[in-house]
Amino acid sequence: MEQRQYLCIDQKSFYATVECVERGLDPMKADLVVADPERSENTICLAVSSHLKTRGVKNRCRIKDIPSHMKVIVAPPRMQLYINYAAAIYGVFLKYLAPEDIYVYSIDESFLDVTPYMKMYGIPTRELAQRIMQDVRDTVGTVCTCGIGTNLYLAKIALDLMAKHSADFIGELDEKSYCEKLWEHRPITDFWRVSTGTAARLQKYGITTMGGVAHFNEDCLYKCFGIDAELLIDHAWGREPTTIADIKKYKSKSKSLSSGQTLMRDYKYEEGELIAKEMMDQLCLDMAGKKLVTSSVSLYVGYSYTEGIPGAGGTAQFTRETNAAAEMVPAISMLYRRIVRPGYVIRRVCICCNNVISDQGVYQLNMFEDISRQLKNKAIQETVLEIRAKYGKNSILKGMNYEKAATGRERNNQIGGHRSGTGESAHASIPKSETV
């Protein structure tokens, strides 16, 4: 049986590197962080340049944690630009592999199954990896690290635990070398999918390494972790049967559509309700645009850390599948008032439309309500979507979006809770936002 060869390619300090490239700076020598300077000094840096890390500045630090004597460039986040760069990097991968052999794991990390291409290129796997990495550097400007493995797990571990210590930024593992080199590696939380909670449970058995997991009684592990023990044991031995083809064939039995935000200050009870209504209204438009409907929506509200109490959660059910804001916004408002304590300040709001399904092009009317009103609301929703598609999300808004505590207008200009930026690049090779 042919031994497979996978690459796991990651972009070093991706957001920071992009900002360096845009400024004509060497991403391996510049001192730069990506953070929104308009937020407080407690703002977490989205990325820290590689050189700054070597000077002791930790990734995902806060602005206030950077020593004052360091001259650091603070670059506001430009999420659309980073998406454009990621698209350009994917374009480089397509020079070497077909789309079905590429799995994008995150905006800056991808798995590549190069097994079918080794005979065609006629070079060792490591050399092919170097060629792809250099092409990314020449074409896009970002710096890659790469893990090579005989399965997806080993490629990921080679990237995470070995590549950054290698002169050419490449790490390589098979099952034998994994056991020889990494069975005694600590901390065990460095391994993919081993959380602090998992490590704490293993510690109770005196297990602190993957080698310890591999040689421990399997029945005890199954008793402690249930079915998850199977994955833990396989990974302890460097085994992973799942392929990229398996991942791409997988279809979830149910789907949901969700939205969440962490507020920039403590919100009062009434202000929190406004945020929930804004988010529900936007989710209704999102569902309508995707031609989806739902029969229930869940709300979670997290209180400020100073309160020291758990958040509130609940679900509202509908008599039929719907995406109508006229029905769902009042429902989320009622749910909010039912589950949220008025005396506490709020910092997080999350809404999830559960088990969304296709409306199949048929709009289901509620025979117990005014039919003409329902059709009118649907027509308004469709018109809003058309206007926003042509002129932008802030081209047509509701009165609540203009209230002082509202965040909808600002969030419409964000991607993933951060500034989208213009998406414009100084490099012609990077696609603009409208082509992504």
mmCIF file of C-alpha atoms in Angstrom, residues 282 285 380-399 401-402 408-413:
data_model
loop_
_atom_site.group_PDB
_atom_site.id
_atom_site.type_symbol
_atom_site.label_atom_id
_atom_site.label_comp_id
_atom_site.label_asym_id
_atom_site.label_seq_id
_atom_site.Cartn_x
_atom_site.Cartn_y
_atom_site.Cartn_z
ATOM 1 C CA GLN A 282 -29.272 40.780 10.809
ATOM 2 C CA LEU A 285 -31.577 38.951 6.612
ATOM 3 C CA ILE A 380 -39.528 44.492 2.340
ATOM 4 C CA GLN A 381 -36.911 41.961 3.411
ATOM 5 C CA GLU A 382 -36.085 41.085 -0.200
ATOM 6 C CA THR A 383 -35.854 44.766 -1.141
ATOM 7 C CA VAL A 384 -33.471 45.470 1.753
ATOM 8 C CA LEU A 385 -31.253 42.602 0.594
ATOM 9 C CA GLU A 386 -31.161 43.970 -2.968
ATOM 10 C CA ILE A 387 -30.261 47.490 -1.804
ATOM 11 C CA ARG A 388 -27.550 46.231 0.536
ATOM 12 C CA ALA A 389 -26.079 43.979 -2.133
ATOM 13 C CA LYS A 390 -25.739 46.966 -4.464
ATOM 14 C CA TYR A 391 -24.811 49.784 -2.082
ATOM 15 C CA GLY A 392 -23.452 48.108 1.083
ATOM 16 C CA LYS A 393 -24.881 46.946 4.397
ATOM 17 C CA ASN A 394 -25.138 50.456 5.840
ATOM 18 C CA SER A 395 -27.053 51.831 2.857
ATOM 19 C CA ILE A 396 -30.386 51.014 4.499
ATOM 20 C CA LEU A 397 -30.851 50.704 8.259
ATOM 21 C CA LYS A 398 -33.535 50.688 10.924
ATOM 22 C CA GLY A 399 -34.080 53.298 13.595
ATOM 23 C CA ASN A 401 -29.313 50.987 14.466
ATOM 24 C CA TYR A 402 -28.928 54.704 15.195
ATOM 25 C CA GLY A 408 -24.877 47.217 14.007
ATOM 26 C CA ARG A 409 -23.498 50.000 11.814
ATOM 27 C CA GLU A 410 -19.953 49.421 13.053
ATOM 28 C CA ARG A 411 -20.236 45.636 12.740
ATOM 29 C CA ASN A 412 -21.411 46.017 9.146
ATOM 30 C CA ASN A 413 -17.931 47.341 8.369
#
